[in-house]
Short mmCIF file of C-alpha atoms in Angstrom, two decimals:
data_model
loop_
_atom_site.label_atom_id
_atom_site.label_comp_id
_atom_site.label_asym_id
_atom_site.label_seq_id
_atom_site.Cartn_x
_atom_site.Cartn_y
_atom_site.Cartn_z
CA UNK A 1 -15.08 -18.27 -27.11
CA UNK A 2 -14.38 -16.78 -30.54
CA UNK A 3 -18.06 -17.06 -31.52
CA UNK A 4 -19.17 -15.34 -28.33
CA UNK A 5 -16.61 -12.58 -28.80
CA UNK A 6 -17.69 -11.93 -32.38
CA UNK A 7 -21.35 -11.80 -31.36
CA UNK A 8 -20.65 -9.43 -28.49
CA UNK A 9 -18.56 -7.22 -30.77
CA UNK A 10 -21.32 -7.06 -33.34
CA UNK A 11 -23.83 -6.26 -30.61
CA UNK A 12 -21.73 -3.36 -29.30
CA UNK A 13 -21.36 -1.84 -32.75
CA UNK A 14 -23.95 0.91 -33.21
CA UNK A 15 -24.83 2.38 -36.58
CA UNK A 16 -23.33 5.83 -37.03
CA UNK A 17 -25.82 8.60 -37.61
CA UNK A 18 -25.60 10.07 -41.07
CA UNK A 19 -24.79 13.79 -41.04
CA UNK A 20 -26.85 16.29 -42.96
CA UNK A 21 -25.15 18.17 -45.81
CA UNK A 22 -25.18 21.37 -43.75
CA UNK A 23 -23.62 19.60 -40.76
CA UNK A 24 -20.88 18.23 -43.01
CA UNK A 25 -20.31 21.69 -44.48
CA UNK A 26 -20.10 23.23 -41.02
CA UNK A 27 -17.55 20.65 -39.89
CA UNK A 28 -15.43 21.18 -43.00
CA UNK A 29 -15.53 24.94 -42.57
CA UNK A 30 -14.49 24.74 -38.90
CA UNK A 31 -11.51 22.59 -39.92
CA UNK A 32 -10.39 25.26 -42.40
CA UNK A 33 -7.92 27.19 -40.22
CA UNK A 34 -7.47 30.11 -42.60
CA UNK A 35 -11.23 30.61 -42.92
CA UNK A 36 -11.73 30.41 -39.15
CA UNK A 37 -8.93 32.90 -38.44
CA UNK A 38 -10.44 35.23 -41.03
CA UNK A 39 -13.89 34.85 -39.49
CA UNK A 40 -12.54 35.65 -36.02
CA UNK A 41 -10.73 38.71 -37.37
CA UNK A 42 -13.83 39.97 -39.18
CA UNK A 43 -15.96 39.46 -36.08
CA UNK A 44 -13.35 41.33 -34.02
CA UNK A 45 -13.38 44.27 -36.45
CA UNK A 46 -17.19 44.32 -36.46
CA UNK A 47 -17.47 44.16 -32.66
CA UNK A 48 -14.96 46.92 -31.87
CA UNK A 49 -16.42 49.10 -34.65
CA UNK A 50 -19.99 48.86 -33.43
CA UNK A 51 -18.86 49.26 -29.81
CA UNK A 52 -16.84 52.36 -30.67
CA UNK A 53 -18.85 54.73 -28.43
CA UNK A 54 -18.00 52.50 -25.45
CA UNK A 55 -14.32 52.12 -26.37
CA UNK A 56 -13.35 55.73 -26.98
CA UNK A 57 -14.80 59.05 -25.89
CA UNK A 58 -12.98 61.21 -28.46
CA UNK A 59 -15.11 63.47 -30.66
CA UNK A 60 -14.93 62.34 -34.28
CA UNK A 61 -15.91 65.71 -35.78
CA UNK A 62 -14.46 68.39 -33.47
CA UNK A 63 -11.52 70.21 -35.02
CA UNK A 64 -8.64 70.83 -32.60
CA UNK A 65 -6.01 73.17 -34.05
CA UNK A 66 -3.64 72.64 -31.13
CA UNK A 67 -3.42 68.89 -31.85
CA UNK A 68 -3.06 68.85 -35.62
CA UNK A 69 -0.97 66.05 -37.19
CA UNK A 70 0.31 64.61 -33.91
CA UNK A 71 2.26 61.37 -34.02
CA UNK A 72 0.95 58.27 -32.18
CA UNK A 73 1.19 58.61 -28.40
CA UNK A 74 -0.45 57.40 -25.21
CA UNK A 75 -3.15 60.05 -25.61
CA UNK A 76 -3.72 59.32 -29.30
CA UNK A 77 -2.83 55.71 -30.07
CA UNK A 78 -2.79 56.25 -33.84
CA UNK A 79 -2.05 59.95 -33.80
CA UNK A 80 -4.26 62.75 -35.11
CA UNK A 81 -5.13 63.97 -38.60
CA UNK A 82 -4.74 67.42 -40.18
CA UNK A 83 -7.74 68.72 -38.24
CA UNK A 84 -6.57 67.40 -34.87
CA UNK A 85 -9.09 64.55 -34.80
CA UNK A 86 -8.11 61.24 -33.23
CA UNK A 87 -7.29 58.70 -35.97
CA UNK A 88 -8.07 55.65 -33.81
CA UNK A 89 -11.55 56.98 -32.99
CA UNK A 90 -12.28 57.79 -36.63
CA UNK A 91 -10.98 54.36 -37.64
CA UNK A 92 -13.50 52.64 -35.35
CA UNK A 93 -16.41 54.84 -36.42
CA UNK A 94 -15.30 54.54 -40.02
CA UNK A 95 -15.47 50.76 -39.69
CA UNK A 96 -19.10 51.06 -38.58
CA UNK A 97 -19.99 53.01 -41.72
CA UNK A 98 -17.95 50.90 -44.17
CA UNK A 99 -19.24 47.59 -42.78
CA UNK A 100 -22.82 48.90 -42.55
CA UNK A 101 -22.76 50.12 -46.16
CA UNK A 102 -21.20 46.84 -47.30
CA UNK A 103 -23.76 44.66 -45.50
CA UNK A 104 -26.74 46.79 -46.54
CA UNK A 105 -25.70 46.89 -50.20
CA UNK A 106 -25.05 43.14 -50.15
CA UNK A 107 -28.53 42.39 -48.80
CA UNK A 108 -30.16 44.54 -51.49
CA UNK A 109 -28.00 43.08 -54.25
CA UNK A 110 -28.62 39.48 -53.17
CA UNK A 111 -32.37 40.00 -52.80
CA UNK A 112 -32.91 41.66 -56.18
CA UNK A 113 -30.47 39.39 -58.01
CA UNK A 114 -31.99 36.23 -56.52
CA UNK A 115 -35.57 37.25 -57.35
CA UNK A 116 -34.75 38.29 -60.93
CA UNK A 117 -32.51 35.29 -61.57
CA UNK A 118 -34.96 32.76 -60.11
CA UNK A 119 -37.92 34.11 -62.11
CA UNK A 120 -35.92 34.26 -65.33
CA UNK A 121 -34.51 30.76 -64.90
CA UNK A 122 -37.81 29.15 -63.92
CA UNK A 123 -40.10 30.62 -66.55
CA UNK A 124 -37.60 30.88 -69.41
CA UNK A 125 -38.72 31.94 -72.86
CA UNK A 126 -40.11 35.44 -73.24
CA UNK A 127 -39.84 36.27 -69.52
CA UNK A 128 -36.23 35.12 -69.45
CA UNK A 129 -35.41 37.18 -72.53
CA UNK A 130 -36.90 40.39 -71.13
CA UNK A 131 -35.30 40.01 -67.70
CA UNK A 132 -31.90 39.14 -69.12
CA UNK A 133 -31.94 42.13 -71.49
CA UNK A 134 -32.77 44.32 -68.49
CA UNK A 135 -29.92 42.65 -66.60
CA UNK A 136 -27.54 43.42 -69.46
CA UNK A 137 -28.63 47.06 -69.26
CA UNK A 138 -27.90 47.13 -65.52
CA UNK A 139 -24.50 45.49 -66.00
CA UNK A 140 -23.50 48.14 -68.54
CA UNK A 141 -24.97 51.10 -66.67
CA UNK A 142 -22.47 53.91 -65.82
CA UNK A 143 -22.81 53.66 -62.05
CA UNK A 144 -20.18 56.27 -61.19
CA UNK A 145 -21.87 58.92 -63.33
CA UNK A 146 -25.22 58.11 -61.75
CA UNK A 147 -23.78 58.37 -58.23
CA UNK A 148 -22.25 61.76 -59.04
CA UNK A 149 -25.55 63.04 -60.42
CA UNK A 150 -27.54 61.81 -57.41
CA UNK A 151 -25.02 63.26 -54.98
CA UNK A 152 -25.43 66.61 -56.70
CA UNK A 153 -29.23 66.40 -56.65
CA UNK A 154 -29.63 65.18 -53.07
CA UNK A 155 -26.72 67.10 -51.51
CA UNK A 156 -28.01 68.45 -48.19
CA UNK A 157 -31.51 67.08 -48.84
CA UNK A 158 -31.17 63.40 -47.95
CA UNK A 159 -28.92 61.15 -45.91
CA UNK A 160 -25.91 60.62 -48.17
CA UNK A 161 -25.16 57.19 -46.71
CA UNK A 162 -28.60 55.85 -47.60
CA UNK A 163 -28.45 57.41 -51.07
CA UNK A 164 -25.17 55.56 -51.65
CA UNK A 165 -26.60 52.28 -50.33
CA UNK A 166 -29.69 52.45 -52.52
CA UNK A 167 -27.78 53.41 -55.66
CA UNK A 168 -25.15 50.68 -55.28
CA UNK A 169 -27.70 48.06 -54.25
CA UNK A 170 -30.05 48.80 -57.13
CA UNK A 171 -27.33 48.89 -59.79
CA UNK A 172 -25.04 45.96 -58.88
CA UNK A 173 -27.34 42.91 -58.82
CA UNK A 174 -26.77 41.88 -62.44
CA UNK A 175 -23.99 39.38 -61.78
CA UNK A 176 -25.95 37.65 -59.00
CA UNK A 177 -29.02 37.39 -61.23
CA UNK A 178 -27.01 35.61 -63.95
CA UNK A 179 -25.49 33.13 -61.48
CA UNK A 180 -28.86 32.30 -59.86
CA UNK A 181 -30.53 31.99 -63.27
CA UNK A 182 -27.97 29.45 -64.48
CA UNK A 183 -28.37 27.35 -61.31
CA UNK A 184 -32.17 27.46 -61.53
CA UNK A 185 -32.07 26.43 -65.19
CA UNK A 186 -30.09 23.34 -64.19
CA UNK A 187 -32.17 22.52 -61.11
CA UNK A 188 -35.63 22.88 -62.65
CA UNK A 189 -35.08 19.81 -64.87
CA UNK A 190 -34.69 17.53 -61.84
CA UNK A 191 -37.43 15.06 -60.97
CA UNK A 192 -38.41 16.65 -57.65
CA UNK A 193 -39.21 19.92 -59.43
CA UNK A 194 -41.15 18.18 -62.20
CA UNK A 195 -43.08 16.22 -59.55
CA UNK A 196 -43.98 19.42 -57.70
CA UNK A 197 -45.21 20.99 -60.94
CA UNK A 198 -47.23 17.89 -61.86
CA UNK A 199 -49.22 17.99 -58.61
CA UNK A 200 -50.24 21.58 -59.23
CA UNK A 201 -47.77 23.55 -57.11
CA UNK A 202 -47.73 27.23 -57.99
CA UNK A 203 -44.59 28.74 -59.56
CA UNK A 204 -43.95 30.78 -56.41
CA UNK A 205 -44.12 27.65 -54.25
CA UNK A 206 -41.85 25.68 -56.56
CA UNK A 207 -39.28 28.47 -56.61
CA UNK A 208 -39.33 29.19 -52.86
CA UNK A 209 -39.77 25.67 -51.51
CA UNK A 210 -37.91 23.52 -54.02
CA UNK A 211 -35.49 25.57 -56.13
CA UNK A 212 -34.06 28.24 -53.82
CA UNK A 213 -33.04 25.80 -51.03
CA UNK A 214 -30.95 23.92 -53.58
CA UNK A 215 -29.42 27.14 -54.89
CA UNK A 216 -28.78 28.53 -51.40
CA UNK A 217 -25.17 27.34 -51.22
CA UNK A 218 -24.33 29.28 -54.38
CA UNK A 219 -26.13 32.37 -53.07
CA UNK A 220 -24.17 32.24 -49.79
CA UNK A 221 -20.84 32.07 -51.60
CA UNK A 222 -21.85 34.93 -53.89
CA UNK A 223 -22.97 36.96 -50.88
CA UNK A 224 -19.52 36.81 -49.26
CA UNK A 225 -17.82 37.88 -52.49
CA UNK A 226 -20.38 40.66 -52.97
CA UNK A 227 -19.78 41.89 -49.42
CA UNK A 228 -16.09 42.38 -50.17
CA UNK A 229 -16.90 44.10 -53.47
CA UNK A 230 -19.34 46.49 -51.81
CA UNK A 231 -16.73 47.60 -49.27
CA UNK A 232 -14.24 48.23 -52.09
CA UNK A 233 -16.81 50.24 -54.07
CA UNK A 234 -17.78 52.35 -51.05
CA UNK A 235 -14.14 53.02 -50.20
CA UNK A 236 -13.30 53.93 -53.79
CA UNK A 237 -16.28 56.27 -54.20
CA UNK A 238 -15.64 57.91 -50.82
CA UNK A 239 -11.96 58.32 -51.70
CA UNK A 240 -12.97 60.11 -54.91
CA UNK A 241 -15.42 62.28 -52.99
CA UNK A 242 -18.62 60.75 -54.41
CA UNK A 243 -19.46 58.26 -51.70
CA UNK A 244 -20.18 58.77 -48.02
CA UNK A 245 -20.41 62.51 -47.15
CA UNK A 246 -17.11 64.02 -46.02
CA UNK A 247 -18.42 64.82 -42.54
CA UNK A 248 -19.21 61.12 -41.96
CA UNK A 249 -16.09 59.07 -41.09
CA UNK A 250 -15.47 56.01 -43.24
CA UNK A 251 -12.29 54.22 -44.25
CA UNK A 252 -12.55 55.65 -47.76
CA UNK A 253 -13.04 59.18 -46.45
CA UNK A 254 -10.03 58.82 -44.17
CA UNK A 255 -7.89 57.91 -47.18
CA UNK A 256 -9.33 60.81 -49.15
CA UNK A 257 -8.59 63.21 -46.30
CA UNK A 258 -4.96 62.03 -46.19
CA UNK A 259 -4.41 62.27 -49.95
CA UNK A 260 -1.65 64.86 -49.93
CA UNK A 261 2.03 64.40 -50.86
CA UNK A 262 3.41 65.46 -47.48
CA UNK A 263 0.95 63.24 -45.61
CA UNK A 264 1.67 60.22 -47.80
CA UNK A 265 5.43 60.63 -47.42
CA UNK A 266 5.94 61.72 -43.82
CA UNK A 267 2.72 61.04 -41.92
CA UNK A 268 1.82 57.37 -42.50
CA UNK A 269 -0.31 57.18 -39.34
CA UNK A 270 -3.02 59.15 -41.15
CA UNK A 271 -3.50 56.80 -44.12
CA UNK A 272 -1.95 53.46 -43.14
CA UNK A 273 -4.60 52.40 -40.51
CA UNK A 274 -7.61 52.77 -42.86
CA UNK A 275 -5.64 51.27 -45.75
CA UNK A 276 -4.68 48.22 -43.68
CA UNK A 277 -8.24 47.94 -42.34
CA UNK A 278 -9.63 47.81 -45.89
CA UNK A 279 -7.02 45.34 -47.14
CA UNK A 280 -7.26 42.96 -44.17
CA UNK A 281 -11.05 43.09 -44.11
CA UNK A 282 -11.30 42.33 -47.85
CA UNK A 283 -8.80 39.47 -47.53
CA UNK A 284 -10.68 38.04 -44.55
CA UNK A 285 -14.01 38.13 -46.39
CA UNK A 286 -12.47 36.46 -49.44
CA UNK A 287 -10.87 33.72 -47.32
CA UNK A 288 -14.21 33.15 -45.60
CA UNK A 289 -15.89 32.93 -48.99
CA UNK A 290 -13.35 30.40 -50.21
CA UNK A 291 -13.83 28.39 -47.02
CA UNK A 292 -17.60 28.36 -47.48
CA UNK A 293 -17.23 27.41 -51.13
CA UNK A 294 -14.95 24.52 -50.24
CA UNK A 295 -17.21 23.42 -47.36
CA UNK A 296 -20.30 23.35 -49.58
CA UNK A 297 -18.53 21.46 -52.35
CA UNK A 298 -19.48 17.78 -52.00
CA UNK A 299 -16.45 16.75 -54.06
CA UNK A 300 -13.96 18.26 -51.63
CA UNK A 301 -12.30 16.07 -49.01
CA UNK A 302 -14.23 15.78 -45.74
#
């Protein structure tokens, strides 16, 4: 009976399917409660911001003298600002602009940084030297001065939001390029890359098909951190008056508009909502980035 039982037990045992690295990473990320809560919060902010026209019908630009600086009420959930505009409505529309600028700048930064870093790391030598010197120049470029100059030149001539996106995206890719370069330098010495080169694969094919997929995890982590940085930069520039045009609502502009002693001391409903939105959004993005970093780390506990 024991022999039969052992045989039947062995027969019923089925080999477990091995999970792909991405499946393992996804499972580890889902188990990270802080990262999942942060992801849900960020998605909630994004959804209500981009659905703002369907959530509120208040005019974000119309000045209403009779409703200036009203406290929160049933008519105005977060009160009104100095011009009588609904703070809740401007908060939602401001989220659209801040998130849009952050995402757009991140895509530009990641694209340029990945291309420059991959080319420099793969070819090395003279090409690497030239690209890295150019990267050093970008890293030390006075971005704020350049933004001020462009805002002066293009004021009233071009869409200020797109000018800001292009300037930030073109001038902030240096750090990404260095990270990608270092990863490519390490990966290109592996046997699978040397084998691809030995059979005549073109540099573009080696980079795109063999190197970038193995650097993708690093790029994803850097993208989340860059996203948070871009939102901070946009908010800071808008607060100083050199970012998104004043007539366009953004979280930074809302803070700039409330930057007066009496408002800061006695009218917190004007500045606290955008301040909390920026802080909580940045924290959520950072927690998501840490969760992704931990999920993609093969040494972390499954």
